[in-house]
Coordinates of C-alpha atoms in Angstrom, one line a residue:
X1 CA 18.7 -15.2 -0.8
X2 CA 22.0 -16.9 0.0
X3 CA 21.7 -19.6 2.7
X4 CA 23.2 -18.3 6.0
X5 CA 26.6 -19.8 6.9
X6 CA 28.0 -20.6 10.3
X7 CA 30.5 -18.1 11.9
X8 CA 34.1 -18.7 10.7
X9 CA 37.2 -19.0 12.7
X10 CA 40.8 -19.1 11.4
X11 CA 43.6 -20.9 13.1
X12 CA 47.2 -19.9 11.9
X13 CA 50.2 -22.2 12.9
X14 CA 53.2 -23.4 10.9
X15 CA 52.9 -26.9 12.4
X16 CA 50.2 -29.0 10.9
X17 CA 49.9 -31.1 14.0
X18 CA 49.1 -28.0 16.1
X19 CA 46.3 -27.0 13.6
X20 CA 44.8 -30.5 13.8
X21 CA 44.9 -30.5 17.6
X22 CA 43.5 -27.0 18.0
X23 CA 40.7 -27.7 15.5
X24 CA 39.8 -30.8 17.4
X25 CA 39.5 -28.9 20.7
X26 CA 36.9 -26.6 19.0
X27 CA 34.9 -29.1 17.0
X28 CA 32.0 -29.0 19.4
X29 CA 31.2 -25.4 18.4
X30 CA 28.8 -24.9 15.5
X31 CA 31.4 -23.0 13.5
X32 CA 33.3 -23.3 10.3
X33 CA 37.0 -23.8 11.1
X34 CA 39.6 -22.6 8.5
X35 CA 43.4 -23.2 8.9
X36 CA 46.5 -21.6 7.5
X37 CA 50.2 -22.8 7.7
X38 CA 51.8 -19.4 7.2
X39 CA 51.2 -15.7 7.4
X40 CA 50.7 -15.5 3.6
X41 CA 48.0 -18.2 3.7
X42 CA 46.3 -16.3 6.6
X43 CA 46.2 -13.0 4.6
X44 CA 44.7 -14.8 1.6
X45 CA 42.1 -16.5 3.9
X46 CA 41.2 -13.1 5.5
X47 CA 40.6 -11.7 1.9
X48 CA 38.1 -14.5 1.1
X49 CA 36.2 -15.1 4.4
X50 CA 34.8 -12.8 7.1
X51 CA 36.2 -14.4 10.3
X52 CA 34.7 -13.7 13.8
X53 CA 38.0 -14.6 15.4
X54 CA 41.7 -15.5 14.4
X55 CA 43.9 -17.7 16.5
X56 CA 47.4 -16.6 15.5
X57 CA 50.7 -18.3 16.3
X58 CA 53.4 -15.8 17.1
X59 CA 56.5 -17.7 16.2
X60 CA 56.4 -18.7 12.4
X61 CA 59.2 -18.8 9.9
X62 CA 59.1 -16.2 7.3
X63 CA 56.2 -13.8 8.0
X64 CA 55.7 -14.2 11.7
X65 CA 52.3 -13.7 13.6
X66 CA 53.1 -10.1 14.6
X67 CA 53.9 -9.0 11.1
X68 CA 50.8 -10.8 9.8
X69 CA 48.5 -9.2 12.2
X70 CA 50.1 -5.7 11.4
X71 CA 49.2 -6.2 7.7
X72 CA 45.7 -7.2 8.6
X73 CA 45.2 -4.3 10.9
X74 CA 46.6 -2.1 8.0
X75 CA 43.4 -2.7 6.0
X76 CA 40.3 -0.9 7.2
X77 CA 38.1 -3.7 6.1
X78 CA 39.7 -6.3 8.5
X79 CA 41.1 -4.2 11.3
X80 CA 38.3 -5.0 13.6
X81 CA 38.7 -8.8 13.6
X82 CA 39.5 -10.0 17.1
X83 CA 42.9 -11.9 17.2
X84 CA 44.1 -14.0 20.0
X85 CA 47.9 -14.8 19.9
X86 CA 49.2 -18.4 20.6
X87 CA 52.6 -18.0 22.2
X88 CA 55.3 -20.1 23.9
X89 CA 55.1 -20.6 27.6
X90 CA 58.5 -18.8 27.9
X91 CA 57.5 -15.8 25.9
X92 CA 59.1 -12.7 27.5
X93 CA 57.2 -9.6 28.6
X94 CA 58.3 -7.6 25.6
X95 CA 56.9 -10.2 23.2
X96 CA 53.5 -10.1 24.9
X97 CA 53.5 -6.3 24.9
X98 CA 54.3 -6.4 21.1
X99 CA 51.4 -8.7 20.5
X100 CA 49.0 -6.3 22.1
X101 CA 50.5 -3.2 20.4
X102 CA 49.9 -4.9 17.1
X103 CA 46.3 -5.4 17.8
X104 CA 45.9 -8.6 19.7
X105 CA 43.0 -8.8 22.0
X106 CA 44.3 -11.7 24.2
X107 CA 46.9 -14.4 24.3
X108 CA 47.2 -18.0 25.3
X109 CA 50.5 -19.7 26.2
X110 CA 51.3 -23.1 24.8
X111 CA 50.5 -25.8 25.7
X112 CA 47.0 -24.8 26.6
X113 CA 44.1 -26.7 28.1
X114 CA 41.0 -27.2 25.9
X115 CA 38.8 -25.6 28.4
X116 CA 40.9 -22.5 28.4
X117 CA 40.8 -22.2 24.7
X118 CA 37.1 -23.0 24.5
X119 CA 36.2 -20.4 27.0
X120 CA 38.0 -17.6 25.1
X121 CA 36.5 -18.7 21.8
X122 CA 33.0 -19.0 23.2
X123 CA 33.3 -15.4 24.4
X124 CA 33.9 -14.1 21.0
X125 CA 31.5 -16.5 19.3
X126 CA 28.7 -15.2 21.6
X127 CA 29.6 -11.6 20.7
X128 CA 29.4 -12.5 17.0
X129 CA 26.1 -14.2 17.4
X130 CA 24.7 -11.3 19.4
X131 CA 25.9 -9.0 16.7
X132 CA 24.3 -11.1 14.0
X133 CA 21.1 -11.1 15.9
X134 CA 20.9 -7.3 16.1
X135 CA 21.9 -7.1 12.4
X136 CA 19.0 -9.4 11.6
X137 CA 16.6 -7.4 13.6
X138 CA 17.7 -4.3 11.9
X139 CA 17.6 -5.6 8.4
X140 CA 14.8 -8.2 8.5
X141 CA 11.0 -8.1 9.0
X142 CA 10.0 -9.6 12.3
X143 CA 6.7 -11.0 11.0
X144 CA 7.7 -12.7 7.8
X145 CA 11.3 -13.2 8.2
X146 CA 12.0 -11.5 4.9
X147 CA 14.4 -8.6 4.5
X148 CA 13.2 -5.3 5.4
X149 CA 13.3 -1.9 3.7
X150 CA 16.9 -1.1 4.8
X151 CA 18.2 -4.4 3.6
X152 CA 16.3 -3.9 0.3
X153 CA 18.1 -0.6 -0.2
X154 CA 21.5 -2.3 0.4
X155 CA 20.8 -5.1 -1.9
X156 CA 19.5 -2.9 -4.6
X157 CA 22.6 -0.7 -4.5
X158 CA 24.9 -3.7 -4.8
X159 CA 22.7 -5.0 -7.8
X160 CA 23.0 -1.6 -9.5
X161 CA 26.7 -1.7 -9.1
X162 CA 27.0 -5.2 -10.5
X163 CA 24.7 -4.5 -13.5
X164 CA 26.5 -1.4 -14.4
X165 CA 29.9 -3.2 -14.5
X166 CA 28.5 -6.2 -16.4
X167 CA 25.9 -4.5 -18.6
X168 CA 23.0 -6.5 -17.1
X169 CA 19.3 -6.0 -16.9
X170 CA 17.4 -6.4 -13.6
X171 CA 13.9 -5.8 -12.7
X172 CA 12.2 -4.2 -9.6
X173 CA 8.7 -5.5 -8.8
X174 CA 6.5 -3.8 -6.2
X175 CA 3.6 -5.9 -5.1
X176 CA 0.6 -4.9 -3.0
X177 CA -2.2 -7.2 -1.9
X178 CA -5.8 -6.2 -3.0
X179 CA -8.4 -5.6 -0.4
X180 CA -6.0 -6.6 2.5
X181 CA -7.5 -3.9 4.8
X182 CA -11.0 -5.5 4.5
X183 CA -9.4 -8.9 5.6
X184 CA -7.8 -7.1 8.6
X185 CA -11.0 -5.3 9.5
X186 CA -13.3 -8.3 9.2
X187 CA -11.2 -11.2 10.4
X188 CA -8.8 -9.5 12.7
X189 CA -5.1 -8.7 12.6
X190 CA -4.0 -12.2 13.7
X191 CA -5.5 -13.7 10.5
X192 CA -4.1 -10.7 8.5
X193 CA -0.6 -11.5 9.9
X194 CA -0.8 -15.1 9.1
X195 CA -2.0 -14.3 5.5
X196 CA 1.0 -12.0 5.1
X197 CA 3.4 -14.8 6.2
X198 CA 1.9 -17.3 3.8
X199 CA 2.0 -14.8 0.9
X200 CA 5.7 -14.1 1.8
X201 CA 6.3 -17.8 1.7
X202 CA 4.6 -18.4 -1.7
X203 CA 6.5 -15.5 -3.3
X204 CA 9.9 -16.5 -2.0
X205 CA 9.3 -20.2 -3.2
X206 CA 8.7 -18.9 -6.7
X207 CA 12.0 -17.0 -7.0
X208 CA 15.6 -18.1 -8.0
X209 CA 18.3 -18.2 -5.4
X210 CA 19.9 -15.1 -6.9
X211 CA 16.6 -13.1 -6.6
X212 CA 15.7 -11.0 -3.6
X213 CA 12.4 -10.2 -1.7
X214 CA 11.6 -7.8 1.1
X215 CA 8.6 -6.7 3.0
X216 CA 8.5 -3.0 2.7
X217 CA 5.7 -2.6 5.3
X218 CA 2.0 -3.3 5.6
X219 CA 1.0 -5.6 2.6
X220 CA 3.6 -4.2 0.3
X221 CA 6.5 -6.3 -1.0
X222 CA 9.5 -5.6 -3.2
X223 CA 11.2 -8.1 -5.4
X224 CA 14.5 -7.8 -7.3
X225 CA 15.0 -10.2 -10.3
X226 CA 18.8 -10.1 -10.8
X227 CA 20.6 -10.5 -14.3
X228 CA 17.6 -11.2 -16.5
X229 CA 17.9 -11.5 -20.3
X230 CA 14.7 -9.6 -21.2
X231 CA 12.0 -7.5 -19.4
X232 CA 9.5 -10.1 -20.5
X233 CA 10.9 -12.5 -18.1
X234 CA 9.9 -10.2 -15.2
X235 CA 6.3 -10.3 -16.6
X236 CA 6.4 -14.1 -16.7
X237 CA 7.6 -14.2 -13.0
X238 CA 5.0 -11.7 -12.0
X239 CA 2.2 -13.7 -13.5
X240 CA 3.5 -16.8 -11.7
X241 CA 3.5 -14.9 -8.5
X242 CA -0.1 -13.8 -8.9
X243 CA -1.1 -17.3 -9.6
X244 CA 0.7 -18.6 -6.5
X245 CA -1.1 -15.9 -4.4
X246 CA -4.5 -16.7 -6.0
X247 CA -4.5 -20.3 -4.6
X248 CA -7.0 -20.4 -1.7
X249 CA -5.7 -21.0 1.9
X250 CA -7.6 -21.9 5.1
X251 CA -7.0 -20.0 8.3
X252 CA -8.9 -20.9 11.4
X253 CA -11.4 -22.8 9.3
X254 CA -12.0 -19.8 7.0
X255 CA -11.2 -20.2 3.4
X256 CA -9.4 -17.1 2.1
X257 CA -8.8 -16.0 -1.5
X258 CA -6.3 -13.2 -2.0
X259 CA -5.1 -11.3 -5.1
X260 CA -2.4 -8.8 -5.7
X261 CA -1.3 -6.1 -8.1
X262 CA 2.3 -5.8 -9.3
X263 CA 4.2 -2.9 -10.9
X264 CA 7.5 -3.6 -12.7
X265 CA 10.4 -1.3 -13.6
X266 CA 13.5 -2.5 -15.4
X267 CA 17.0 -1.3 -15.2
X268 CA 18.3 0.6 -17.2
X269 CA 15.2 1.4 -19.4
X270 CA 13.0 2.7 -16.5
X271 CA 15.8 4.3 -14.5
X272 CA 19.5 4.2 -13.6
X273 CA 19.3 4.9 -10.0
X274 CA 17.6 3.2 -7.1
X275 CA 15.3 6.3 -6.6
X276 CA 14.3 6.3 -10.2
X277 CA 13.6 2.6 -10.3
X278 CA 11.6 2.6 -7.1
X279 CA 9.6 5.6 -8.2
X280 CA 8.8 3.9 -11.6
X281 CA 7.9 0.6 -9.9
X282 CA 5.6 2.4 -7.5
X283 CA 3.8 4.3 -10.3
X284 CA 3.3 1.1 -12.2
X285 CA 1.9 -0.6 -9.1
X286 CA -0.5 2.2 -8.5
X287 CA -1.7 1.9 -12.0
X288 CA -2.1 -2.0 -11.5
X289 CA -4.1 -1.4 -8.3
X290 CA -6.6 0.8 -10.3
X291 CA -7.5 -2.5 -12.2
X292 CA -6.8 -4.9 -9.3
X293 CA -5.3 -8.4 -9.8
X294 CA -3.1 -6.9 -12.5
X295 CA 0.4 -6.4 -13.7
X296 CA 1.6 -3.2 -15.2
X297 CA 5.1 -2.3 -16.6
X298 CA 6.1 1.3 -16.1
X299 CA 5.8 3.6 -19.0
X300 CA 6.3 7.3 -19.8
X301 CA 2.5 7.8 -20.0
X302 CA 2.2 6.6 -16.4
X303 CA 4.7 9.1 -15.3
X304 CA 2.7 11.8 -17.0
X305 CA -0.5 10.6 -15.4
X306 CA 1.2 10.5 -12.0
X307 CA 2.5 14.0 -12.4
X308 CA -1.0 15.2 -13.2
X309 CA -2.4 13.3 -10.3
X310 CA 0.2 14.9 -8.0
X311 CA -0.7 18.3 -9.4
X312 CA -4.4 17.6 -8.7
X313 CA -3.7 16.6 -5.1
X314 CA -1.7 19.7 -4.5
X315 CA -4.3 21.9 -6.1
X316 CA -7.3 20.1 -4.4
X317 CA -5.7 20.7 -1.0
X318 CA -6.2 24.5 -1.5
X319 CA -9.3 24.6 -3.7
X320 CA -11.6 25.6 -0.9
X321 CA -9.3 28.3 0.4
X322 CA -8.7 29.6 -3.2
X323 CA -12.5 29.7 -3.8
X324 CA -12.2 27.3 -6.9
X325 CA -15.2 25.1 -5.9
X326 CA -18.6 26.1 -6.9
X327 CA -22.1 24.5 -6.7
X328 CA -24.5 24.2 -9.7
X329 CA -28.1 23.2 -9.5
X330 CA -30.3 21.0 -11.7
X331 CA -34.1 20.9 -11.6
X332 CA -36.1 17.9 -10.5
X333 CA -39.6 17.9 -11.8
X334 CA -42.9 16.1 -11.2
X335 CA -43.5 13.5 -13.9
X336 CA -47.2 14.3 -14.2
X337 CA -47.1 18.1 -14.2
X338 CA -43.5 19.0 -15.1
X339 CA -43.5 21.4 -12.1
X340 CA -40.2 21.9 -10.3
X341 CA -40.3 20.0 -7.1
X342 CA -36.7 20.1 -6.1
X343 CA -33.1 20.8 -7.0
X344 CA -29.9 18.7 -6.9
X345 CA -26.7 20.5 -5.9
X346 CA -23.7 19.5 -8.2
X347 CA -20.2 20.2 -7.1
X348 CA -17.8 21.6 -9.7
X349 CA -14.1 22.5 -9.6
X350 CA -12.5 25.0 -12.0
X351 CA -8.7 25.4 -11.4
X352 CA -7.1 28.5 -13.1
X353 CA -4.3 26.2 -14.6
X354 CA -5.8 22.7 -14.8
X355 CA -9.2 23.9 -16.1
X356 CA -12.5 22.3 -15.3
X357 CA -11.8 19.0 -13.5
X358 CA -14.5 16.3 -13.7
X359 CA -16.3 15.3 -10.4
X360 CA -15.6 11.6 -11.4
X361 CA -11.9 12.5 -11.1
X362 CA -11.6 14.8 -8.1
X363 CA -14.3 13.4 -5.8
X364 CA -12.7 9.9 -5.5
X365 CA -9.3 11.6 -5.2
X366 CA -10.7 13.7 -2.3
X367 CA -11.9 10.5 -0.6
X368 CA -8.5 8.8 -1.1
X369 CA -6.4 11.7 0.4
X370 CA -8.9 12.4 3.3
X371 CA -10.3 15.7 2.0
X372 CA -13.8 14.5 1.3
X373 CA -15.1 15.3 4.8
X374 CA -14.0 18.9 4.6
X375 CA -15.2 19.4 1.1
X376 CA -18.6 17.7 1.9
X377 CA -19.0 20.0 4.9
X378 CA -18.3 23.1 2.7
X379 CA -21.0 21.9 0.1
X380 CA -23.6 21.5 2.9
X381 CA -22.8 24.9 4.3
X382 CA -22.8 26.6 0.8
X383 CA -26.1 24.9 -0.1
X384 CA -27.7 26.0 3.2
X385 CA -26.6 29.5 2.7
X386 CA -27.9 29.5 -0.8
X387 CA -31.3 28.2 0.4
X388 CA -31.4 31.0 3.0
X389 CA -30.8 33.6 0.2
X390 CA -33.5 32.0 -2.0
X391 CA -36.0 32.0 0.8
X392 CA -35.2 35.6 1.7
X393 CA -35.8 36.6 -1.9
X394 CA -39.1 34.7 -2.2
X395 CA -42.4 36.5 -1.2
X396 CA -43.6 33.6 0.8
X397 CA -40.1 32.3 1.9
X398 CA -40.5 29.2 0.0
X399 CA -37.9 27.2 -1.8
X400 CA -37.9 23.6 -3.3
X401 CA -35.7 21.2 -1.3
X402 CA -32.1 20.7 -2.5
X403 CA -30.5 17.3 -2.6
X404 CA -26.9 17.1 -1.6
X405 CA -24.6 14.1 -2.5
X406 CA -23.0 12.7 0.6
X407 CA -19.8 10.4 0.6
X408 CA -19.9 7.1 2.6
X409 CA -16.9 8.6 4.4
X410 CA -19.0 11.6 5.5
X411 CA -21.8 9.3 6.6
X412 CA -19.5 7.3 8.9
X413 CA -18.1 10.5 10.4
X414 CA -18.8 10.8 14.1
X415 CA -22.1 12.7 14.9
X416 CA -22.8 13.3 11.2
X417 CA -26.5 13.5 11.8
X418 CA -26.1 15.8 14.8
X419 CA -23.9 18.1 12.7
X420 CA -26.5 18.2 9.9
X421 CA -29.2 19.0 12.4
X422 CA -27.1 21.8 14.0
X423 CA -26.6 23.3 10.5
X424 CA -30.2 23.4 9.7
X425 CA -31.0 25.0 13.2
X426 CA -28.2 27.6 12.9
X427 CA -29.2 28.6 9.5
X428 CA -32.9 28.8 10.5
X429 CA -34.0 26.2 7.9
X430 CA -36.8 23.6 8.2
X431 CA -35.5 20.1 8.2
X432 CA -37.0 19.4 4.7
X433 CA -34.9 22.1 3.1
X434 CA -32.1 19.8 2.4
X435 CA -32.2 16.2 1.2
X436 CA -29.4 13.7 1.0
X437 CA -28.3 11.5 -1.8
X438 CA -26.0 8.4 -1.3
X439 CA -25.1 5.9 -3.9
X440 CA -26.3 2.3 -3.8
X441 CA -22.7 1.1 -3.4
X442 CA -21.9 3.5 -0.6
X443 CA -24.9 2.2 1.4
X444 CA -23.9 -1.4 0.9
X445 CA -20.3 -0.7 2.1
X446 CA -21.5 -0.6 5.6
X447 CA -25.3 -1.1 5.7
X448 CA -25.4 -1.3 9.6
X449 CA -23.9 2.2 9.9
X450 CA -26.1 3.5 7.1
X451 CA -29.2 2.2 9.0
X452 CA -28.1 3.8 12.2
X453 CA -27.1 7.2 10.9
X454 CA -30.0 7.5 8.3
X455 CA -32.5 6.6 11.1
X456 CA -31.4 9.6 13.0
X457 CA -31.4 11.8 9.9
X458 CA -34.9 10.7 8.9
X459 CA -36.1 11.2 12.5
X460 CA -35.2 14.9 12.2
X461 CA -37.1 15.3 9.0
X462 CA -34.4 15.1 6.3
X463 CA -35.4 12.9 3.3
X464 CA -32.8 10.5 1.7
X465 CA -32.4 9.2 -1.9
X466 CA -30.4 6.1 -3.0
X467 CA -28.5 7.5 -6.1
X468 CA -27.4 5.4 -9.1
X469 CA -29.8 2.6 -8.2
X470 CA -29.4 -0.5 -10.4
X471 CA -25.6 0.0 -10.9
X472 CA -24.6 -1.7 -7.6
X473 CA -25.4 -4.8 -5.7
X474 CA -27.9 -4.0 -3.2
X475 CA -29.3 -6.7 -0.8
X476 CA -33.1 -6.3 -0.8
X477 CA -33.2 -7.4 2.8
X478 CA -31.1 -4.5 3.7
X479 CA -32.9 -2.2 1.3
X480 CA -36.2 -2.8 3.3
X481 CA -34.4 -1.9 6.6
X482 CA -32.5 1.2 5.4
X483 CA -34.6 4.4 6.1
X484 CA -34.8 6.0 2.7
X485 CA -37.4 7.9 0.7
X486 CA -36.5 7.8 -2.9
X487 CA -34.8 5.4 -5.4
X488 CA -33.0 7.2 -8.2
X489 CA -32.7 5.2 -11.3
X490 CA -29.1 5.1 -12.7
X491 CA -28.8 7.2 -15.8
X492 CA -27.3 4.3 -17.8
X493 CA -30.6 2.6 -17.8
X494 CA -32.5 5.9 -18.5
X495 CA -30.3 6.6 -21.4
X496 CA -31.1 3.3 -23.1
X497 CA -34.9 3.5 -22.8
X498 CA -36.6 2.9 -26.1
X499 CA -33.4 1.5 -27.7
X500 CA -32.8 -1.5 -25.5
X501 CA -35.6 -3.9 -24.4
X502 CA -33.4 -4.9 -21.4
X503 CA -33.3 -1.4 -20.2
X504 CA -37.1 -1.0 -20.5
X505 CA -37.7 -4.1 -18.5
X506 CA -35.1 -3.1 -15.8
X507 CA -36.5 0.4 -15.3
X508 CA -40.0 -1.0 -15.2
X509 CA -38.9 -3.4 -12.5
X510 CA -37.1 -0.8 -10.4
X511 CA -40.3 1.4 -10.4
X512 CA -42.5 -1.5 -9.3
X513 CA -40.0 -2.6 -6.7
X514 CA -39.7 0.9 -5.3
X515 CA -43.4 1.4 -5.1
X516 CA -43.8 -1.9 -3.4
X517 CA -41.3 -0.8 -0.7
X518 CA -43.3 2.6 -0.4
X519 CA -40.4 4.5 -2.1
X520 CA -40.8 7.3 -4.6
X521 CA -38.8 7.0 -7.8
X522 CA -36.6 9.6 -9.5
X523 CA -35.2 9.1 -13.0
X524 CA -32.0 10.9 -13.8
X525 CA -30.4 11.6 -17.2
X526 CA -33.7 12.2 -18.9
X527 CA -33.0 13.8 -22.3
X528 CA -35.8 13.0 -24.8
X529 CA -39.5 13.2 -25.0
X530 CA -39.6 9.4 -25.6
X531 CA -37.8 8.9 -22.2
X532 CA -40.3 11.3 -20.5
X533 CA -43.3 9.5 -21.9
X534 CA -42.1 6.1 -21.0
X535 CA -41.2 7.0 -17.5
X536 CA -44.5 8.8 -16.9
X537 CA -46.5 5.9 -18.3
X538 CA -44.7 3.5 -16.0
X539 CA -45.5 5.6 -13.0
X540 CA -42.1 7.2 -12.3
X541 CA -42.7 10.0 -9.7
X542 CA -40.0 12.5 -10.6
X543 CA -37.7 13.3 -13.5
X544 CA -34.3 15.0 -13.8
X545 CA -32.1 15.6 -16.8
X546 CA -31.0 17.9 -19.6
X547 CA -34.5 17.7 -21.1
X548 CA -35.6 20.0 -18.2
X549 CA -32.5 22.0 -17.8
X550 CA -28.7 21.6 -17.5
X551 CA -26.9 22.2 -14.1
X552 CA -26.8 25.9 -13.8
X553 CA -25.5 28.6 -11.3
X554 CA -27.6 29.5 -8.4
X555 CA -28.7 32.9 -9.8
X556 CA -30.5 31.1 -12.6
X557 CA -33.1 30.0 -10.0
X558 CA -33.4 33.3 -8.2
X559 CA -37.0 34.2 -7.7

């Protein structure tokens, strides 16, 4: 994060009065002017400073201008510096040709008018400034003014080289804002952009001059802490960055609070190449984002988890085609009579190498990688086909309704209700054959969409349950408006019935609330006779759990 310097120009002349006079002619330019009294001084200056232009006197004692330029041009690092020769008025044609052959781009004869010199210098200065502009555009982020991914890669490579030569430690921090998409979606991209600029400013102000920050894209930033004494220092800096970001800010009269997650990887313990360090920092950041507003140092355990996750993603993409998904069914019974009044379809995944993968693991993963819509559609199709088979095997073509869990991503799919209606029609099933279950949290993510879609679904005769009720943060005002038929008490409350007075009170309150709102109540996770009695006595309508049967294959329920 070195401060940018002005473009530098070198004047070479063996007469000090000429140097002063020429410098004075150019003092109106916003440039750094360097001078040299000999060819040898000029060569040393070129080694130390990147000049945009050199004004070279031809006739100097010892090493003259032509020989000096020849040596400069002999080095690939400096051969492209423009050089204008300053020559005597009586210079012969051969001398001028020699100046050009050695690499001069122009010449001025002495004495020269200040306007002549200024016009030539201005030309090359504008070329340099234009070049710098395009370099900045290529290596900096337009929104925040920070370095971009390309510049980050260059700085990281130079830091690696330095740290290897000097046996230093440095740290790579990957930072990602929490819930930034929600801010963009609700307040607009203009507010989101201004937030990113403020976050960039806050991070940058908390770093040393020797450190580096880049915006990698979206709401992700990369930081390099150079030459640190111990990895703990990186954790301290990361904590300070989180605190800076945490401070509220006001945009267009709206007070915003932002948080971030940071992953840290240190050289050389977490990797000895840029690729290894970036991968390690990314894995650590992913782990931090699981917890939100968190800092995580890379560890080998994280690496193993990430490898397993990548294996899951790869396997999940082909799970349907490889026929690895299957549906189990669990009974739902009437609390008064214990008669089966319905079933719940429960998705399972058995991979030949990975084994049985928990739904709590692969379903969120399917949502994250965009597979849940396809998997959800497959489940609905499989359940509908199974109901057709059960009805065909029944003497009176009867079959209890089957509840299918639906992701909020499915619910927000275009024409989800129409697709469900078409499925029932094409399979020749009555609308009540399938019921839908959505979690309380899913409904509250976008209650307006839920009301619109579920209204259509209820109008075609499909009943809806709110699953895991009591575990989320429902708004009762929305709960009254959302067209649902059942509230399903979260199993965490059912499990504690009889052992926790709080659980008893909560379950009783949920049942009363549901009945007041004209909803039927289902209790899941029922495993003991004591739970059955309590729920029945409190007026719960339906019960489901291991007490009445574990999730089982479809042939278990064949009639």
